[in-house]
CSV table of C-alpha atoms in Angstrom, one decimal:
chain,number,residue,atom,x,y,z
Z,1,MET,CA,6.6,61.8,-45.4
Z,2,ALA,CA,6.8,64.6,-42.9
Z,3,ILE,CA,10.5,65.0,-43.7
Z,4,LEU,CA,9.8,65.2,-47.4
Z,5,ALA,CA,7.1,67.9,-46.8
Z,6,LEU,CA,9.7,69.8,-44.7
Z,7,LEU,CA,12.3,69.6,-47.5
Z,8,LEU,CA,9.8,70.9,-50.0
Z,9,LEU,CA,9.1,73.8,-47.7
Z,10,ILE,CA,12.8,74.8,-47.4
Z,11,PRO,CA,13.4,77.5,-50.0
Z,12,SER,CA,16.3,77.5,-52.3
Z,13,ALA,CA,19.1,79.2,-50.4
Z,14,ARG,CA,20.5,81.2,-53.3
Z,15,ALA,CA,17.9,82.1,-55.9
Z,16,ASP,CA,14.2,81.9,-56.8
Z,17,GLU,CA,14.3,80.5,-60.3
Z,18,ALA,CA,10.6,80.6,-61.2
Z,19,PRO,CA,9.0,83.9,-62.1
Z,20,LEU,CA,6.1,84.8,-59.9
Z,21,THR,CA,3.8,85.5,-62.9
Z,22,ALA,CA,3.3,84.3,-66.5
Z,23,THR,CA,3.6,87.8,-67.9
Z,24,PRO,CA,7.2,88.9,-68.3
Z,25,GLY,CA,8.3,91.9,-66.2
Z,26,ASP,CA,8.2,95.3,-67.8
Z,27,ALA,CA,11.3,97.4,-67.1
Z,28,THR,CA,9.5,100.8,-67.7
Z,29,ARG,CA,6.8,100.0,-65.1
Z,30,GLY,CA,9.6,98.6,-62.9
Z,31,ARG,CA,11.5,101.9,-63.0
Z,32,ALA,CA,8.3,103.8,-62.0
Z,33,ILE,CA,7.8,101.5,-59.0
Z,34,VAL,CA,11.5,101.9,-57.9
Z,35,ALA,CA,11.2,105.7,-58.2
Z,36,ASP,CA,8.0,105.9,-56.2
Z,37,ARG,CA,8.9,106.1,-52.6
Z,38,THR,CA,5.5,105.1,-51.4
Z,39,ARG,CA,5.3,102.0,-53.6
Z,40,GLY,CA,8.7,100.5,-54.2
Z,41,LEU,CA,10.3,102.5,-51.3
Z,42,CYS,CA,13.7,101.6,-52.8
Z,43,LEU,CA,15.1,105.1,-52.9
Z,44,LEU,CA,14.5,105.6,-49.2
Z,45,CYS,CA,17.5,103.4,-48.6
Z,46,HIS,CA,19.3,102.9,-52.0
Z,47,SER,CA,20.5,105.4,-54.6
Z,48,GLY,CA,20.0,104.6,-58.2
Z,49,PRO,CA,20.3,106.2,-61.7
Z,50,ILE,CA,17.0,108.0,-61.4
Z,51,PRO,CA,18.1,111.6,-61.5
Z,52,GLU,CA,14.6,113.2,-61.2
Z,53,GLU,CA,14.4,111.8,-57.7
Z,54,ARG,CA,16.7,114.1,-55.8
Z,55,PHE,CA,16.6,112.7,-52.3
Z,56,GLN,CA,18.0,109.2,-52.2
Z,57,GLY,CA,19.1,107.2,-49.2
Z,58,ASN,CA,22.5,105.7,-48.4
Z,59,LEU,CA,21.5,102.9,-46.0
Z,60,ALA,CA,22.1,100.3,-48.6
Z,61,PRO,CA,24.3,99.7,-51.7
Z,62,PRO,CA,23.5,101.7,-54.9
Z,63,LEU,CA,21.2,100.0,-57.3
Z,64,ASP,CA,23.5,100.9,-60.2
Z,65,GLY,CA,25.1,97.8,-61.6
Z,66,ALA,CA,22.5,95.5,-60.1
Z,67,GLY,CA,22.1,93.8,-63.5
Z,68,LEU,CA,25.8,93.0,-63.6
Z,69,ARG,CA,25.9,91.6,-60.2
Z,70,TRP,CA,22.8,89.5,-60.1
Z,71,THR,CA,20.7,87.2,-62.2
Z,72,ALA,CA,16.9,87.5,-62.4
Z,73,ALA,CA,16.6,84.6,-60.0
Z,74,GLU,CA,19.0,86.1,-57.5
Z,75,LEU,CA,17.2,89.4,-57.6
Z,76,ARG,CA,13.9,87.7,-57.2
Z,77,LEU,CA,15.0,86.0,-54.0
Z,78,ARG,CA,16.4,89.3,-52.7
Z,79,LEU,CA,13.1,91.0,-53.3
Z,80,VAL,CA,10.7,88.3,-52.3
Z,81,ASP,CA,12.4,87.5,-49.0
Z,82,GLY,CA,16.0,88.6,-48.7
Z,83,LYS,CA,16.0,87.6,-45.1
Z,84,ARG,CA,16.4,84.0,-46.3
Z,85,LEU,CA,20.0,85.1,-47.1
Z,86,ASN,CA,20.5,87.5,-44.2
Z,87,PRO,CA,18.0,87.4,-41.3
Z,88,ASP,CA,19.4,90.7,-39.9
Z,89,SER,CA,18.9,92.6,-43.2
Z,90,ILE,CA,17.0,95.9,-43.0
Z,91,MET,CA,15.6,95.2,-46.4
Z,92,PRO,CA,11.9,94.4,-46.1
Z,93,SER,CA,10.7,91.2,-47.7
Z,94,TYR,CA,8.5,92.4,-50.5
Z,95,TYR,CA,6.5,89.3,-51.0
Z,96,ARG,CA,6.1,87.8,-47.6
Z,97,THR,CA,3.1,88.2,-45.3
Z,98,GLU,CA,3.9,85.6,-42.6
Z,99,GLY,CA,6.0,86.1,-39.5
Z,100,LEU,CA,5.4,89.8,-39.2
Z,101,HIS,CA,4.4,91.6,-36.0
Z,102,ARG,CA,1.7,94.3,-35.5
Z,103,VAL,CA,1.2,95.0,-39.2
Z,104,ALA,CA,-1.2,97.9,-39.7
Z,105,PRO,CA,-4.7,96.8,-40.5
Z,106,ALA,CA,-4.6,98.3,-44.0
Z,107,GLN,CA,-1.6,96.2,-45.0
Z,108,ARG,CA,-2.3,93.0,-43.0
Z,109,GLY,CA,-2.1,89.9,-45.2
Z,110,ARG,CA,-0.8,91.9,-48.1
Z,111,PRO,CA,2.7,91.8,-49.5
Z,112,ILE,CA,4.5,95.2,-50.1
Z,113,LEU,CA,4.4,94.6,-53.9
Z,114,ALA,CA,2.2,92.4,-56.0
Z,115,ALA,CA,3.7,89.5,-57.9
Z,116,GLN,CA,3.7,91.4,-61.2
Z,117,GLU,CA,5.2,94.5,-59.7
Z,118,ILE,CA,8.1,92.4,-58.4
Z,119,GLU,CA,8.7,90.9,-61.9
Z,120,ASP,CA,8.6,94.5,-63.3
Z,121,VAL,CA,11.2,95.7,-60.7
Z,122,ILE,CA,13.4,92.7,-61.6
Z,123,ALA,CA,13.1,93.5,-65.3
Z,124,TYR,CA,14.2,97.1,-64.5
Z,125,LEU,CA,17.1,96.2,-62.2
Z,126,LEU,CA,18.4,93.8,-64.9
Z,127,THR,CA,18.8,96.9,-67.2
Z,128,LEU,CA,21.2,98.6,-64.7
Z,129,ARG,CA,24.5,97.5,-66.1
Z,130,GLU,CA,26.7,100.4,-65.1
Z,131,GLU,CA,28.5,100.7,-61.9
Z,132,PRO,CA,27.6,103.6,-59.7
Z,133,PRO,CA,29.4,106.9,-60.3
Z,134,ARG,CA,32.3,107.5,-58.0
R,1,MET,CA,49.3,108.1,-26.2
R,2,ARG,CA,46.8,108.9,-28.9
R,3,ARG,CA,46.5,105.2,-29.6
R,4,THR,CA,45.7,104.5,-25.9
R,5,LEU,CA,43.1,107.2,-26.0
R,6,ALA,CA,41.5,105.7,-29.1
R,7,LEU,CA,41.4,102.3,-27.5
R,8,LEU,CA,39.9,103.8,-24.3
R,9,LEU,CA,37.2,105.4,-26.4
R,10,LEU,CA,36.5,102.1,-28.2
R,11,ALA,CA,36.0,100.5,-24.9
R,12,LEU,CA,33.3,102.9,-23.9
R,13,PRO,CA,29.7,102.0,-24.9
R,14,ALA,CA,28.6,103.8,-28.0
R,15,SER,CA,26.2,105.9,-26.0
R,16,ALA,CA,28.9,107.5,-24.0
R,17,GLN,CA,31.1,108.2,-27.0
R,18,ASP,CA,29.1,110.4,-29.3
R,19,ARG,CA,25.5,110.8,-28.4
R,20,ARG,CA,24.1,113.7,-30.4
R,21,SER,CA,20.8,115.5,-30.2
R,22,GLY,CA,18.9,115.7,-33.4
R,23,PHE,CA,19.6,119.5,-33.1
R,24,GLU,CA,23.1,119.0,-34.3
R,25,ASP,CA,22.0,117.5,-37.6
R,26,MET,CA,19.6,120.3,-38.4
R,27,ALA,CA,20.1,123.1,-41.0
R,28,ARG,CA,21.6,126.3,-39.4
R,29,GLU,CA,18.3,128.2,-40.0
R,30,THR,CA,16.4,125.6,-38.1
R,31,GLN,CA,18.9,125.6,-35.3
R,32,ALA,CA,18.6,129.4,-35.2
R,33,MET,CA,14.9,129.1,-35.0
R,34,GLN,CA,15.1,126.9,-32.0
R,35,ARG,CA,17.8,129.0,-30.2
R,36,ASP,CA,15.9,132.3,-30.5
R,37,ASP,CA,12.8,132.4,-28.3
R,38,MET,CA,11.3,135.1,-30.4
R,39,GLN,CA,11.5,132.9,-33.5
R,40,ASN,CA,10.8,129.5,-31.9
R,41,PRO,CA,7.2,128.7,-32.6
R,42,GLY,CA,7.1,126.3,-29.6
R,43,MET,CA,7.3,129.3,-27.3
R,44,LEU,CA,3.7,130.1,-28.3
R,45,TRP,CA,2.6,126.9,-26.6
R,46,VAL,CA,4.9,127.7,-23.6
R,47,ALA,CA,3.3,131.1,-23.3
R,48,GLU,CA,-0.2,129.6,-23.4
R,49,GLY,CA,0.9,127.0,-20.9
R,50,GLU,CA,2.2,129.7,-18.6
R,51,GLU,CA,-1.2,131.4,-18.7
R,52,ARG,CA,-3.0,128.2,-17.9
R,53,PHE,CA,-0.6,127.3,-15.1
R,54,ASN,CA,-1.0,130.8,-13.5
R,55,ARG,CA,-4.7,130.5,-13.7
R,56,ASP,CA,-5.3,126.8,-12.7
R,57,CYS,CA,-2.2,125.5,-10.9
R,58,THR,CA,-0.8,128.1,-8.6
R,59,SER,CA,-2.9,127.3,-5.6
R,60,CYS,CA,-0.6,124.2,-5.2
R,61,HIS,CA,2.4,124.8,-7.4
R,62,THR,CA,4.9,127.6,-8.0
R,63,GLU,CA,6.8,128.2,-11.2
R,64,ALA,CA,10.1,127.7,-9.3
R,65,SER,CA,8.9,124.3,-8.0
R,66,MET,CA,8.5,123.1,-11.6
R,67,ARG,CA,12.2,123.4,-12.3
R,68,GLY,CA,13.7,120.0,-12.8
R,69,VAL,CA,10.4,118.2,-12.8
R,70,ALA,CA,10.4,117.2,-16.5
R,71,ALA,CA,14.0,115.8,-16.1
R,72,ARG,CA,12.6,113.2,-13.7
R,73,TYR,CA,9.7,111.9,-15.8
R,74,PRO,CA,8.3,109.3,-16.5
R,75,ALA,CA,8.0,108.6,-12.8
R,76,TRP,CA,6.2,106.1,-10.6
R,77,ASP,CA,2.5,107.0,-10.0
R,78,GLU,CA,1.5,105.8,-6.5
R,79,ALA,CA,-2.2,106.2,-7.3
R,80,THR,CA,-2.3,103.8,-10.2
R,81,GLY,CA,0.7,101.7,-9.3
R,82,ALA,CA,2.2,102.3,-12.7
R,83,PRO,CA,4.7,104.5,-14.5
R,84,ILE,CA,3.4,107.8,-15.7
R,85,ASP,CA,4.8,110.4,-18.1
R,86,LEU,CA,4.7,114.1,-17.6
R,87,ALA,CA,1.6,114.8,-19.7
R,88,GLY,CA,-0.2,111.9,-17.9
R,89,ARG,CA,0.8,113.4,-14.6
R,90,ILE,CA,-0.5,116.9,-15.5
R,91,SER,CA,-3.7,115.2,-16.8
R,92,ALA,CA,-4.1,113.2,-13.6
R,93,CYS,CA,-3.5,116.3,-11.5
R,94,VAL,CA,-6.4,118.1,-13.2
R,95,GLU,CA,-8.6,115.1,-12.7
R,96,ARG,CA,-7.7,114.3,-9.1
R,97,HIS,CA,-7.1,117.7,-7.6
R,98,GLN,CA,-9.1,120.1,-9.7
R,99,ARG,CA,-11.9,117.6,-10.2
R,100,ALA,CA,-12.1,118.7,-13.8
R,101,THR,CA,-12.3,116.7,-17.0
R,102,PRO,CA,-8.7,115.9,-17.8
R,103,PRO,CA,-7.4,117.3,-21.1
R,104,ALA,CA,-7.1,114.8,-23.9
R,105,ARG,CA,-3.7,113.6,-25.1
R,106,GLU,CA,-2.3,115.8,-27.8
R,107,SER,CA,-4.9,118.5,-27.1
R,108,GLN,CA,-3.7,122.1,-27.3
R,109,ALA,CA,-4.3,122.5,-23.5
R,110,LEU,CA,-2.2,119.5,-22.5
R,111,LEU,CA,0.5,120.2,-25.0
R,112,ALA,CA,0.7,123.8,-23.8
R,113,LEU,CA,0.9,122.9,-20.1
R,114,THR,CA,3.4,120.1,-20.7
R,115,ALA,CA,5.6,122.4,-22.9
R,116,TYR,CA,5.5,125.1,-20.1
R,117,VAL,CA,6.5,122.6,-17.4
R,118,ALA,CA,9.2,121.0,-19.5
R,119,HIS,CA,10.5,124.4,-20.5
R,120,GLN,CA,11.3,125.0,-16.8
R,121,SER,CA,13.9,122.2,-17.1
R,122,ARG,CA,15.5,123.5,-20.3
R,123,GLY,CA,19.3,123.0,-20.0
R,124,LEU,CA,19.0,120.5,-17.2
R,125,PRO,CA,20.3,116.9,-17.8
R,126,ILE,CA,17.8,114.1,-18.3
R,127,SER,CA,17.8,111.9,-15.1
R,128,ARG,CA,18.5,108.3,-15.4
R,129,PRO,CA,15.3,106.4,-14.3
R,130,THR,CA,16.7,104.7,-11.2
R,131,ASP,CA,13.5,104.1,-9.3
R,132,PRO,CA,13.5,100.3,-9.0
R,133,ARG,CA,9.7,100.3,-9.5
R,134,LEU,CA,10.4,101.5,-13.1
R,135,ALA,CA,12.7,98.6,-13.9
R,136,PRO,CA,10.1,96.4,-15.5
R,137,ALA,CA,8.9,99.2,-17.7
R,138,LEU,CA,12.5,100.0,-18.6
R,139,ALA,CA,13.0,96.4,-19.7
R,140,GLN,CA,9.8,96.5,-21.6
R,141,GLY,CA,10.8,99.7,-23.3
R,142,ARG,CA,14.2,98.2,-24.3
R,143,ALA,CA,12.4,95.1,-25.7
R,144,LEU,CA,9.9,97.3,-27.7
R,145,TYR,CA,12.8,99.3,-29.1
R,146,GLY,CA,14.5,96.2,-30.4
R,147,GLU,CA,11.4,94.5,-31.7
R,148,ARG,CA,10.8,94.4,-35.4
R,149,ARG,CA,7.3,95.5,-36.4
R,150,GLY,CA,5.0,96.3,-39.3
R,151,GLN,CA,4.9,95.3,-42.9
R,152,LEU,CA,8.4,96.7,-43.3
R,153,ASP,CA,9.6,94.5,-40.4
R,154,LEU,CA,11.9,97.1,-38.9
R,155,SER,CA,12.9,97.8,-35.3
R,156,CYS,CA,13.9,101.1,-33.8
R,157,VAL,CA,17.4,99.7,-33.3
R,158,GLN,CA,17.9,99.1,-37.0
R,159,CYS,CA,17.5,102.7,-37.9
R,160,HIS,CA,18.3,104.8,-34.8
R,161,ASP,CA,21.2,102.7,-33.5
R,162,ASP,CA,22.6,100.8,-36.5
R,163,ASN,CA,22.1,103.5,-39.2
R,164,ALA,CA,21.9,106.8,-37.3
R,165,GLY,CA,23.7,109.5,-39.2
R,166,ARG,CA,23.0,107.9,-42.6
R,167,ARG,CA,20.3,109.2,-44.9
R,168,LEU,CA,16.8,107.8,-45.2
R,169,ALA,CA,15.9,109.5,-48.5
R,170,GLY,CA,16.8,113.1,-47.8
R,171,SER,CA,16.7,113.0,-44.0
R,172,VAL,CA,19.6,112.2,-41.6
R,173,ILE,CA,18.4,109.4,-39.3
R,174,PRO,CA,18.7,110.8,-35.7
R,175,GLN,CA,19.9,108.8,-32.7
R,176,ALA,CA,16.4,109.2,-31.2
R,177,HIS,CA,17.2,111.0,-28.0
R,178,PRO,CA,14.0,112.6,-26.7
R,179,THR,CA,15.6,115.8,-25.5
R,180,GLY,CA,13.1,118.4,-26.7
R,181,TYR,CA,9.5,117.2,-26.2
R,182,PRO,CA,7.0,118.4,-26.7
R,183,LEU,CA,8.6,120.0,-29.7
R,184,TYR,CA,7.7,122.0,-32.8
R,185,ARG,CA,8.0,120.0,-36.0
R,186,LEU,CA,8.0,121.9,-39.3
R,187,GLU,CA,6.5,118.8,-40.9
R,188,TRP,CA,3.6,119.0,-38.4
R,189,GLN,CA,3.3,122.7,-38.5
R,190,GLY,CA,2.6,122.4,-34.8
R,191,LEU,CA,3.7,121.2,-31.4
R,192,GLY,CA,3.6,117.5,-30.7
R,193,SER,CA,4.5,114.9,-28.0
R,194,LEU,CA,7.0,112.1,-28.0
R,195,GLN,CA,4.0,109.8,-28.3
R,196,ARG,CA,3.0,111.5,-31.6
R,197,ARG,CA,6.6,111.1,-32.8
R,198,LEU,CA,6.7,107.4,-31.9
R,199,ARG,CA,3.4,106.8,-33.6
R,200,GLY,CA,4.9,108.5,-36.7
R,201,CYS,CA,7.7,105.9,-36.8
R,202,MET,CA,5.3,103.1,-36.1
R,203,THR,CA,3.0,104.0,-39.0
R,204,GLY,CA,6.1,104.7,-41.1
R,205,VAL,CA,7.1,101.0,-40.9
R,206,ARG,CA,3.4,100.2,-41.6
R,207,SER,CA,2.7,98.8,-38.1
R,208,GLU,CA,-0.3,99.4,-36.0
R,209,PRO,CA,0.6,102.1,-33.5
R,210,PHE,CA,-0.4,101.8,-29.8
R,211,ALA,CA,-3.2,104.1,-28.6
R,212,TYR,CA,-2.3,107.5,-27.2
R,213,GLY,CA,-1.5,107.1,-23.5
R,214,ALA,CA,-0.6,103.4,-23.8
R,215,ALA,CA,1.8,101.9,-21.3
R,216,GLU,CA,4.0,100.9,-24.1
R,217,TYR,CA,4.8,104.5,-25.0
R,218,VAL,CA,5.7,105.3,-21.3
R,219,ALA,CA,7.9,102.2,-21.3
R,220,LEU,CA,9.7,103.4,-24.5
R,221,GLU,CA,10.1,106.8,-23.0
R,222,ILE,CA,11.7,105.4,-19.8
R,223,PHE,CA,14.1,103.4,-22.0
R,224,LEU,CA,14.9,106.4,-24.2
R,225,ASN,CA,15.6,108.6,-21.2
R,226,ASP,CA,17.9,105.9,-19.7
R,227,ARG,CA,19.7,105.9,-23.0
R,228,ALA,CA,19.8,109.8,-23.1
R,229,ALA,CA,20.5,110.3,-19.4
R,230,GLY,CA,22.7,113.3,-18.9
R,231,MET,CA,21.8,115.0,-22.2
R,232,ALA,CA,20.3,118.5,-21.8
R,233,ILE,CA,16.6,119.2,-22.1
R,234,GLU,CA,15.8,121.5,-25.0
R,235,THR,CA,12.0,122.0,-24.7
R,236,PRO,CA,10.6,123.4,-26.8
R,237,ALA,CA,12.9,122.0,-29.5
R,238,VAL,CA,12.3,122.6,-33.2
R,239,ARG,CA,12.8,119.8,-35.7
R,240,PRO,CA,12.4,119.5,-39.5
């Protein structure tokens, strides 16, 4: 019984199939979240086809082409808790509140993005079907 | 021959190869601002510190005796049996010897005095903290530097060692060598301490910062000085 419970707790290693919400993600809202460096934070580390945001980071691969490389389920896993794939990743887990250390009081117990926001970001990333400019 | 050299370089720890002060990654205009004492806004604090020093400190200390002091801090404080940083030492001196209310952390008075004293060591190399009594704090500092924290779950290492030189949004991530504190940050429009800077990173990763004066900051400073030992002091530095 305990073993069964443990097995149920082990997350799928490759993808999170089930959407986090019943409402489908909205790519327009997702783009706004990605572009907002205090909400999505994405452009601090990644670059992406969002030309109005001039200062984009280069700590992580470009977001361009994300929709070619990954399925919705694969993107969901990488956003929700990419450390399940790579524990050393610098990418924050956007929908995990456990196992963190000294979280500021204002953010304690809260994920970086809400469930619907994550679905919106996934919907936007799926629209990125061109490889980054060289 | 060249190959042997390259191999030799690879064998050295990264810190000995190419440590660089944040100064080197700044725009030319910001570098010029730091270099020219007439333009460097930090010199206003140094001047105020000099006035305070000449008024309050010269019955025991001379300007000449302050040379090299900042390069040796944090140091062991016999009275409390704990490591103490330069600002803490100045504050303790006011309290113990002048029997006056010690200036608060990050107050204009303490920043000015600290900047003045540290400025007397400009150009001198940061000493390696070799006092064996500092060893536990050095180890604690190293652990804090490597510890992931906050909602963003990042450690100092992940940005300042693993990704130094890359761009976080528009800013080059520096190697985090504390060569110029207290320093003038354009973002602050003022002079601030290393503790203020450390707090900035801690709140940046959405973690709860330690209180000003906490032992954790002194431990981190000891570790950072160990890492930056030999690099020249720039106080008052200017940073973007």
